[in-house]
mmCIF file of C-alpha atoms in Angstrom:
data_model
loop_
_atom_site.group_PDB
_atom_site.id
_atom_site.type_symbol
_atom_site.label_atom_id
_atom_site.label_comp_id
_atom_site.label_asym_id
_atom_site.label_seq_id
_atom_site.Cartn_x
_atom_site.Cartn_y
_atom_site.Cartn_z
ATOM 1 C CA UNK L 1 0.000 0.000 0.000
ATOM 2 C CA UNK L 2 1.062 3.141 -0.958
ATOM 3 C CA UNK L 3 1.818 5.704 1.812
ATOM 4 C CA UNK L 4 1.776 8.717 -0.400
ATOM 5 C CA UNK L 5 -1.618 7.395 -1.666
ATOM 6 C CA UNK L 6 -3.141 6.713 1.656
ATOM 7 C CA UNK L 7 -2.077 9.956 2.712
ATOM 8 C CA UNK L 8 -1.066 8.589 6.104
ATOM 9 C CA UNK L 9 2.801 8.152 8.229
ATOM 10 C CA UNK L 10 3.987 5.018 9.461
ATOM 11 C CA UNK L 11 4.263 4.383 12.734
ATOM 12 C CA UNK L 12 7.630 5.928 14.470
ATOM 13 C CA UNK L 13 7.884 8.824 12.013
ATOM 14 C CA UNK L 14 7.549 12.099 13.674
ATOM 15 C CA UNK L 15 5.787 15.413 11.591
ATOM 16 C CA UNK L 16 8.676 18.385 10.577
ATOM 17 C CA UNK L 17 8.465 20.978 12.760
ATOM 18 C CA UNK L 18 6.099 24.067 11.062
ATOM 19 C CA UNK L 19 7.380 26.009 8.458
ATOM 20 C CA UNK L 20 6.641 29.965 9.411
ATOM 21 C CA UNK L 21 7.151 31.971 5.648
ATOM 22 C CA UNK L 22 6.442 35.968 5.934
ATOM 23 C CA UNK L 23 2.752 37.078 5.206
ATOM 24 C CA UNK L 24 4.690 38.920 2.353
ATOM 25 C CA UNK L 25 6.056 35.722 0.915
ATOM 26 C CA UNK L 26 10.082 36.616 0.897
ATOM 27 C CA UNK L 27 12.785 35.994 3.207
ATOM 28 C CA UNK L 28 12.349 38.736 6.067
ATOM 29 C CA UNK L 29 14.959 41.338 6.879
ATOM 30 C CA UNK L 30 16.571 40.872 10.032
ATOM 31 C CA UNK L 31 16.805 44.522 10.299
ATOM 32 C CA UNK L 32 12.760 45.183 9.370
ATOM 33 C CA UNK L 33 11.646 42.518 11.461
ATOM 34 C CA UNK L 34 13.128 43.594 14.420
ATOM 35 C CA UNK L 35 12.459 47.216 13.985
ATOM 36 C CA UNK L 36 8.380 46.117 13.207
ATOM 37 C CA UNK L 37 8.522 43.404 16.939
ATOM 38 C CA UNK L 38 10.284 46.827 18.779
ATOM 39 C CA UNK L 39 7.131 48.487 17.279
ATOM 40 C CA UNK L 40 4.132 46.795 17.834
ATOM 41 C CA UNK L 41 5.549 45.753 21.010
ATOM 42 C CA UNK L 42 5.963 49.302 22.621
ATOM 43 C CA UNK L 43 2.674 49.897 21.529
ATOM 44 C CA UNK L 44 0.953 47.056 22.456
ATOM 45 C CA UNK L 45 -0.225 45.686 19.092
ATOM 46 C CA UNK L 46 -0.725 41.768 19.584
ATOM 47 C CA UNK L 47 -0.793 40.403 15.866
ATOM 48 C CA UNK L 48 -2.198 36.837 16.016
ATOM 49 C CA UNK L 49 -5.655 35.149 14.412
ATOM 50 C CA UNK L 50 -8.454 36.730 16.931
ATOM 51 C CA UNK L 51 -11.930 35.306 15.800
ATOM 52 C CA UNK L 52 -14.491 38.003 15.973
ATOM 53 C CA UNK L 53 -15.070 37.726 19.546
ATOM 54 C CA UNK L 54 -12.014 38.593 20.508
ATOM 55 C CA UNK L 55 -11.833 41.083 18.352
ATOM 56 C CA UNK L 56 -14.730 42.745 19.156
ATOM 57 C CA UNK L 57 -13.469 42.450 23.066
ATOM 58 C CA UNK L 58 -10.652 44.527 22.123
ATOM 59 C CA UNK L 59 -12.791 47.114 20.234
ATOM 60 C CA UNK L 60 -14.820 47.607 23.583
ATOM 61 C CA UNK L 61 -11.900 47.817 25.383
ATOM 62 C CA UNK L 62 -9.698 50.439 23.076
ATOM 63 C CA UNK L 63 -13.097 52.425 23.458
ATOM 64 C CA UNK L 64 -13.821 52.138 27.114
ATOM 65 C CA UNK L 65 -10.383 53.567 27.910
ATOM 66 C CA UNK L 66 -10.136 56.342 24.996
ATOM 67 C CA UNK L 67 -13.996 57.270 26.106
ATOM 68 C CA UNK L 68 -12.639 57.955 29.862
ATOM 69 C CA UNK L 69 -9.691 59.466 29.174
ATOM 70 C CA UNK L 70 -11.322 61.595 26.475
ATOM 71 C CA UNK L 71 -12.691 64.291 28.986
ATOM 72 C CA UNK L 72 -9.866 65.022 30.247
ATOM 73 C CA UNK L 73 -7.541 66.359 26.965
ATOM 74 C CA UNK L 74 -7.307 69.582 25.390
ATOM 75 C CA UNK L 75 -9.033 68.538 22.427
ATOM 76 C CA UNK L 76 -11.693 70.786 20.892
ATOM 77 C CA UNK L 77 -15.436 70.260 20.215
ATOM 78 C CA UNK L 78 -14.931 69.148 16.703
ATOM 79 C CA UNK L 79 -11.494 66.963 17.111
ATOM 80 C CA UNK L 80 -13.603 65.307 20.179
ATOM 81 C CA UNK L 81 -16.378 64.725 17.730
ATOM 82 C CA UNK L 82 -14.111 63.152 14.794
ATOM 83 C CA UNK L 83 -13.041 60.635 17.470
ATOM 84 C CA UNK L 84 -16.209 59.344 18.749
ATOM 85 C CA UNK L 85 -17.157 59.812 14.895
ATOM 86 C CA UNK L 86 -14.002 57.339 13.998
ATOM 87 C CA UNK L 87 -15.079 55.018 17.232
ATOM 88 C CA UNK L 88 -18.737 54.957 15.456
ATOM 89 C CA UNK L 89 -17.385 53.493 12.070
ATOM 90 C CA UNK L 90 -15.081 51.103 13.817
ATOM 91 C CA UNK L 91 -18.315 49.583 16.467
ATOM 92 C CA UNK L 92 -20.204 49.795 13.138
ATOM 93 C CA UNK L 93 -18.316 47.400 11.037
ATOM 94 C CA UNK L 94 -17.514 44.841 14.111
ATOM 95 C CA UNK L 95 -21.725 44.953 14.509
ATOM 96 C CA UNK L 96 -22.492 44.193 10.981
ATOM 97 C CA UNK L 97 -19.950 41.533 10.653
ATOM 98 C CA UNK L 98 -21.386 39.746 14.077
ATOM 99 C CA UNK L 99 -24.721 40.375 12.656
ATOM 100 C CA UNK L 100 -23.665 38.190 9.892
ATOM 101 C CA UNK L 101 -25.008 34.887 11.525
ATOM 102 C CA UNK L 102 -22.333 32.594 10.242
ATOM 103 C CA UNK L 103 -19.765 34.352 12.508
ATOM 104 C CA UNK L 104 -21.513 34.133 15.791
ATOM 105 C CA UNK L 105 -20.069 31.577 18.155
ATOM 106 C CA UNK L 106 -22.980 29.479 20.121
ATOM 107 C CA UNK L 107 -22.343 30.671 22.954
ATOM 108 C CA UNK L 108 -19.403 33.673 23.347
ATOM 109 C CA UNK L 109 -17.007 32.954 25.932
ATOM 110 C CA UNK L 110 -16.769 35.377 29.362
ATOM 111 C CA UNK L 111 -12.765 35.956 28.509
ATOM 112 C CA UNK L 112 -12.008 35.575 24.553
ATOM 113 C CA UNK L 113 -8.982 33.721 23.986
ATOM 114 C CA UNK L 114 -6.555 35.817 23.017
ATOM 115 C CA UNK L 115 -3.055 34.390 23.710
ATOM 116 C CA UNK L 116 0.264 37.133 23.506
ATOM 117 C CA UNK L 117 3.223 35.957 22.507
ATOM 118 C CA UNK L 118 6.114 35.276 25.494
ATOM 119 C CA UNK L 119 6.878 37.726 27.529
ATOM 120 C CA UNK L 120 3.677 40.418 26.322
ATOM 121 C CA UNK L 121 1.253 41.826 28.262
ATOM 122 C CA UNK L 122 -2.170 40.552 27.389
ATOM 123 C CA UNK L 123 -4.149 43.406 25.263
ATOM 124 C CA UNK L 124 -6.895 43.525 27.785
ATOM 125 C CA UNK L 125 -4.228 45.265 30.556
ATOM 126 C CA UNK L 126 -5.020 48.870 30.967
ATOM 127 C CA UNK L 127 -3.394 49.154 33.671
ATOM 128 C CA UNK L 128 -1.035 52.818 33.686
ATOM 129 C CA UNK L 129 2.729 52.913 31.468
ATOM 130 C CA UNK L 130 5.529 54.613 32.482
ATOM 131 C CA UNK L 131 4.576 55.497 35.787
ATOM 132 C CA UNK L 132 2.092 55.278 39.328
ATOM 133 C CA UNK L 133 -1.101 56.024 39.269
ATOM 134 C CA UNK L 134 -2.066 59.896 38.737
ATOM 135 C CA UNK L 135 1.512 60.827 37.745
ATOM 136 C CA UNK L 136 1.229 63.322 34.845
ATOM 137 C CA UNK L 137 4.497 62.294 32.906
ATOM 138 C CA UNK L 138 2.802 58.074 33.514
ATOM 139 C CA UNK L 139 -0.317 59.015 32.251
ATOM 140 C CA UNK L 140 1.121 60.955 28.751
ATOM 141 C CA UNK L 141 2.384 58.078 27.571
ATOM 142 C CA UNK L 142 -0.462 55.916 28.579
ATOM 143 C CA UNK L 143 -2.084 58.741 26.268
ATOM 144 C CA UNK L 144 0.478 58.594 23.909
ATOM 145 C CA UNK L 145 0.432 54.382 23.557
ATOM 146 C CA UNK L 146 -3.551 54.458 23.969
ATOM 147 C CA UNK L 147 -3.773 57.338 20.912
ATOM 148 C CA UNK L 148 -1.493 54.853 18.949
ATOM 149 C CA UNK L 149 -3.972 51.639 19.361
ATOM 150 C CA UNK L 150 -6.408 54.223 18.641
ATOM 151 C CA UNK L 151 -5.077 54.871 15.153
ATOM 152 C CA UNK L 152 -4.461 51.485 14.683
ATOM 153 C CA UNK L 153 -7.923 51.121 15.155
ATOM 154 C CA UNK L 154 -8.948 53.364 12.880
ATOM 155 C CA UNK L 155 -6.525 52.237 10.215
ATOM 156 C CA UNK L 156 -7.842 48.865 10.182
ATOM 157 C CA UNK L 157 -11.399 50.064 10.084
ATOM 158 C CA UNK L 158 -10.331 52.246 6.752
ATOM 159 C CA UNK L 159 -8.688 48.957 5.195
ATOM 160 C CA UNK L 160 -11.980 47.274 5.555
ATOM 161 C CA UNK L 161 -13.939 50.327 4.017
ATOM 162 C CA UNK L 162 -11.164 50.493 1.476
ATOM 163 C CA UNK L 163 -11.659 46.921 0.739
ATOM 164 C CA UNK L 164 -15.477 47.431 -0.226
ATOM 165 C CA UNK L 165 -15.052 51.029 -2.181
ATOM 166 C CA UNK L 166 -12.644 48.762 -4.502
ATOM 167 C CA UNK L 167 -14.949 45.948 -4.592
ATOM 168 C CA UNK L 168 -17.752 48.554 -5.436
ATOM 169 C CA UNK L 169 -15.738 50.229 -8.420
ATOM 170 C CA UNK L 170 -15.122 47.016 -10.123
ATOM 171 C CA UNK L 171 -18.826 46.418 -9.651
ATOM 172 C CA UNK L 172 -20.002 49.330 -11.126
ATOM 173 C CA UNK L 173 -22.044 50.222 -7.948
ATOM 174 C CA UNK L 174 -21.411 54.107 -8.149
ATOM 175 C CA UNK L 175 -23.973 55.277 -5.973
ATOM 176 C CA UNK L 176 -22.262 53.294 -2.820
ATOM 177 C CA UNK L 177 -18.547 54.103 -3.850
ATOM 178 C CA UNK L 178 -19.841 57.613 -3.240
ATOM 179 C CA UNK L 179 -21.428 56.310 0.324
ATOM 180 C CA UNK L 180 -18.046 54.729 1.235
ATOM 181 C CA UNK L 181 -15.992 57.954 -0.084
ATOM 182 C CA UNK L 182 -17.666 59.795 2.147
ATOM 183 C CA UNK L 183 -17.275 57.044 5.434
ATOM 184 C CA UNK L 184 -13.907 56.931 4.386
ATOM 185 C CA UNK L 185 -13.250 60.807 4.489
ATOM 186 C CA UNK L 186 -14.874 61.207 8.168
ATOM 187 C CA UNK L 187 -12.172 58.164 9.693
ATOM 188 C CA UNK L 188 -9.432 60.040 7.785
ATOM 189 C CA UNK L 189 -10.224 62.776 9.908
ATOM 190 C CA UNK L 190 -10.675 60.603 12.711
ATOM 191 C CA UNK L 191 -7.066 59.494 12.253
ATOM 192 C CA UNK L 192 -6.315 63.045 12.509
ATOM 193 C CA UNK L 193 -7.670 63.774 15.610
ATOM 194 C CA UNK L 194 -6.481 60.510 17.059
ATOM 195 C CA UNK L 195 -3.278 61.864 16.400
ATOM 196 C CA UNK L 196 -4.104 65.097 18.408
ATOM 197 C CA UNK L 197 -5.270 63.032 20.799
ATOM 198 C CA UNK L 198 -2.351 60.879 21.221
ATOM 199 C CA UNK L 199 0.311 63.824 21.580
ATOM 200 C CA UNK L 200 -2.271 65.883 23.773
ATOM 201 C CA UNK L 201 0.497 66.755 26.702
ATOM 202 C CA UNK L 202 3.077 69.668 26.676
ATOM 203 C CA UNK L 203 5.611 69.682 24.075
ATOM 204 C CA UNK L 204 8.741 69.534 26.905
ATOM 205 C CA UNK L 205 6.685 66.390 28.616
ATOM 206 C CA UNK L 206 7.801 64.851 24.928
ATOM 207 C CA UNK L 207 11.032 65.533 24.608
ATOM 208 C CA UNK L 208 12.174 64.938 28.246
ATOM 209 C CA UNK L 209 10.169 61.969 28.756
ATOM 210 C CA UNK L 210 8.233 60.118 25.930
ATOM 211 C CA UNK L 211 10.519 60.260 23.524
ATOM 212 C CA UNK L 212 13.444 58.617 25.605
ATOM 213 C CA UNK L 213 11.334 55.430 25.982
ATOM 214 C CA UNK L 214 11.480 55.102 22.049
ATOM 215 C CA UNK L 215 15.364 55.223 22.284
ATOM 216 C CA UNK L 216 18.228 52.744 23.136
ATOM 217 C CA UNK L 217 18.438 51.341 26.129
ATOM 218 C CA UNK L 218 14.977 50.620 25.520
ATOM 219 C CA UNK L 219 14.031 50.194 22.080
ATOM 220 C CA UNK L 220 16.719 49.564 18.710
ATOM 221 C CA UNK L 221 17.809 52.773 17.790
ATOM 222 C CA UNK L 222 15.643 53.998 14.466
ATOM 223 C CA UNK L 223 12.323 53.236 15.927
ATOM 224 C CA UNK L 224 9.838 55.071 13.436
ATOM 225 C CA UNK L 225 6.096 55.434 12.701
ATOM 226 C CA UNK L 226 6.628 53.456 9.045
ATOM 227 C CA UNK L 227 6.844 50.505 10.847
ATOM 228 C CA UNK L 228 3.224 50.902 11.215
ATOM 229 C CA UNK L 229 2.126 47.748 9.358
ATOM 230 C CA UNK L 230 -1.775 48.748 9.220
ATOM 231 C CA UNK L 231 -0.810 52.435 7.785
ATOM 232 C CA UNK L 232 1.616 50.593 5.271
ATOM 233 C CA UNK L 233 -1.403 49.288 3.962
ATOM 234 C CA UNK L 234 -3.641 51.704 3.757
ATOM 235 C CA UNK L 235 -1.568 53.684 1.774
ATOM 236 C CA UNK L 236 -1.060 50.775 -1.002
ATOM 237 C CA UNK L 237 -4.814 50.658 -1.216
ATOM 238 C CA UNK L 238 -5.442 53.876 -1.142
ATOM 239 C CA UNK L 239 -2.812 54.710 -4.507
ATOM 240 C CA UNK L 240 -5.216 51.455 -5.608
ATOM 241 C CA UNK L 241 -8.092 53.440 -4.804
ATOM 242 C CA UNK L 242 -7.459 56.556 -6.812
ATOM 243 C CA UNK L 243 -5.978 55.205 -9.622
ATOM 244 C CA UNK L 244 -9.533 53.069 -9.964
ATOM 245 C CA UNK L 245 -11.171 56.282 -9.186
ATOM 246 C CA UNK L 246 -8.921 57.733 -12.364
ATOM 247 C CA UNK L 247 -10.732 55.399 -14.690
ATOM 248 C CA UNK L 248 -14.372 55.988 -13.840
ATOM 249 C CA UNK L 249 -15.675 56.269 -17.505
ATOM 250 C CA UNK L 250 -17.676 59.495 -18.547
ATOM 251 C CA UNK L 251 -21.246 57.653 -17.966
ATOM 252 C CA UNK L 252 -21.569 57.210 -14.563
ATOM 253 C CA UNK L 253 -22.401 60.126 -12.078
ATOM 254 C CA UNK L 254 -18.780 61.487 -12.191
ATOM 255 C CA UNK L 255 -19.424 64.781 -10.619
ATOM 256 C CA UNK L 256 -20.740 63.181 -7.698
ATOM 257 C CA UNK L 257 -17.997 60.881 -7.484
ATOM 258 C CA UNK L 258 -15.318 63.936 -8.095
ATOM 259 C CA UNK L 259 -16.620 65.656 -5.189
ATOM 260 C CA UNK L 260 -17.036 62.862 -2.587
ATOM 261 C CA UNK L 261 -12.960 62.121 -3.905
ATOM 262 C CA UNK L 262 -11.926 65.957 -3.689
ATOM 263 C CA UNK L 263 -13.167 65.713 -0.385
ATOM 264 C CA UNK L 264 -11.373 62.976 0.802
ATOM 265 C CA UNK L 265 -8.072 64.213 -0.540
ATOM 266 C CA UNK L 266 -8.711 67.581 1.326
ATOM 267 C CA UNK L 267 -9.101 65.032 4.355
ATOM 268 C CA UNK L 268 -5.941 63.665 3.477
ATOM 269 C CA UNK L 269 -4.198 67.288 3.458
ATOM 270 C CA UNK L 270 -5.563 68.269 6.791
ATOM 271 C CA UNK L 271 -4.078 64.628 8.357
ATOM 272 C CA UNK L 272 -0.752 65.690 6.835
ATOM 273 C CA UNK L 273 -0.016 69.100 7.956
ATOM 274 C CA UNK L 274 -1.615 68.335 11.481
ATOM 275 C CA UNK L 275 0.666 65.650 11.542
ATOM 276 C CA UNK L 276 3.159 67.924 10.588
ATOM 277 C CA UNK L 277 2.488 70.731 13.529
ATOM 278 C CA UNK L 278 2.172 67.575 15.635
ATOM 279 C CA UNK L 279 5.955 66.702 14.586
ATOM 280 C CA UNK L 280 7.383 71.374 14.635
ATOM 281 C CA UNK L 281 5.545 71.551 18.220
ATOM 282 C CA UNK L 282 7.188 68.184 19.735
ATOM 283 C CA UNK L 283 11.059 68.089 17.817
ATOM 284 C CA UNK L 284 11.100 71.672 16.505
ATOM 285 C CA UNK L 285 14.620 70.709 15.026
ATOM 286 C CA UNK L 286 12.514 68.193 12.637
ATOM 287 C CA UNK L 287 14.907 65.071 13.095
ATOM 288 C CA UNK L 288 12.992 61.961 13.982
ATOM 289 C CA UNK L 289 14.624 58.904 15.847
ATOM 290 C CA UNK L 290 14.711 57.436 12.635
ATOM 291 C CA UNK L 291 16.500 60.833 10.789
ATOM 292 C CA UNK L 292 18.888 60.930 14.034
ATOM 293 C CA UNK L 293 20.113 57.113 13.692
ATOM 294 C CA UNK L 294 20.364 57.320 9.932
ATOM 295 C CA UNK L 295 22.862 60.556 10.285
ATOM 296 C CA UNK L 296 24.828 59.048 12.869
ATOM 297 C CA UNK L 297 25.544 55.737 11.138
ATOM 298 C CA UNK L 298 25.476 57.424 7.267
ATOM 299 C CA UNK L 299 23.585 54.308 6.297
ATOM 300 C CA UNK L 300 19.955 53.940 4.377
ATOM 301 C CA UNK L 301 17.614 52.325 6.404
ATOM 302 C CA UNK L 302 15.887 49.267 5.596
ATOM 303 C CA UNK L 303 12.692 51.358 4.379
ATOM 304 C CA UNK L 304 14.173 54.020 2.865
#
């Protein structure tokens, strides 16, 4: 009998270990991957394969803390209102897709599995970073990690909505590209005020105590915001997205289309140059960590 044809192993022969290959399908950097790990793991971000559950867990969670903390920044009416506006499109895709009666579980566990690799804290912790209990500089960079899950949030809620305006083009379905445009444009600006929300402490507060924890001894030196893996990807499907919306022939509703797209490029100007203020107010001198290591060792880094 054929073993190969049986599809079964004799007895005494042991399985080869798993094979791990990149999501990306290529040999990973040593450099990239250990920049990306010092990343996600200063800012909490737990990458695994959480079924909607646990997911949604972590949703509630992200929310419950940004919601109490909220009250207590220097955020205006209307950046306040793009971040409960951002925390709206996020609860609203988890609820559709548990709506969806093939994902519901029978019966949803008290505590969703969610299991962090060795030596991380589970994502559930909220306990206070960086310092005790009602100490200012401890609770900026709880702030400052919390407004980074935040964005990570919202950056996986745009992927999804990116996802379906893409679908929709290729489908011809104009009337809900323009729908999703406009979703799309009111998270952009929720990214932006997440970002205002994130770096809502006094400039010196930054410099004399946030940024250290993103330098050596504590982190590799070069540590950078484009190791964001969830922004990498929504900016590849957002060049997708307007080079699709490039091609819209001349018979559909184009006008409506052009304005629901001028719109969200507008949205994309105002994330850029607040992100910009965000960087003159906290390093006035403009050199990042990543700008600083790359001058001191005259060597391109692995993303540039």
């Amino acid at each position: 009998m054929s073993v190969e044809r049986e599809g079964v192993i004799p007895p005494g022969t042991t399985s080869p270990a798993p094979l791990n290959p990149a999501a990306d399908s290529r040999a990973p950097s040593l450099a990239a991957g250990a920049a990306t790990a010092d990343y996600e793991r200063y800012f909490r971000i737990v990458r695994g394969a959480p079924d909607l559950v646990s997911w949604t867990h972590d949703v509630v969670r992200l929310q419950t803390a940004v919601l109490a903390d909220l009250p207590a920044t220097g955020l205006d009416a209307p950046q306040r209102a793009d971040v409960l506006t951002g925390l709206l499109h996020a609860s609203h895709i988890t609820l559709t897709a548990l709506l969806r009666p093939r994902s519901l579980p029978d019966e949803p566990p008290e505590e969703p599995p969610h299991e962090p690799p060795d030596g991380a804290a589970p994502t559930g912790a909220d306990e206070p970073v960086g310092g005790p209990g009602g100490d200012d500089r401890g609770a900026a960079l709880r702030r400052w990690k919390l407004g980074h899950q935040l964005f990570h949030l919202l950056l996986t809620t745009m992927n999804s909505v990116l996802d379906d305006i893409l679908t929709e083009v290729r489908g011809a379905h104009w009337a809900s590209v323009c729908r999703d445009l406009e979703r799309l444009r009111a998270l952009y600006d929720a990214a932006t005020a997440a970002m205002a929300y994130a770096s809502d402490f006094p400039a010196s507060v930054y410099r004399d105590d946030i940024r250290p924890t993103m330098e050596p001894p504590f982190l590799a030196p070069g540590f950078s915001g484009v190791l964001n893996r969830e922004h990498q990807v929504m900016a590849e499907r957002m060049r997708a997205l307007l080079d699709a919306l490039g091609d819209v022939p001349r018979t559909v509703p184009v006008a409506a289309i052009r304005r629901a797209e001028a719109l969200l490029r507008a949205a994309q100007r105002r994330n850029r140059g607040a992100h910009a203020v965000i960087c003159e107010r906290c390093v006035p001198d403009g050199a990042s960590l990543l700008q600083q290591h790359r001058a001191r060792t005259g060597e391109r880094s692995w993303g540039s």
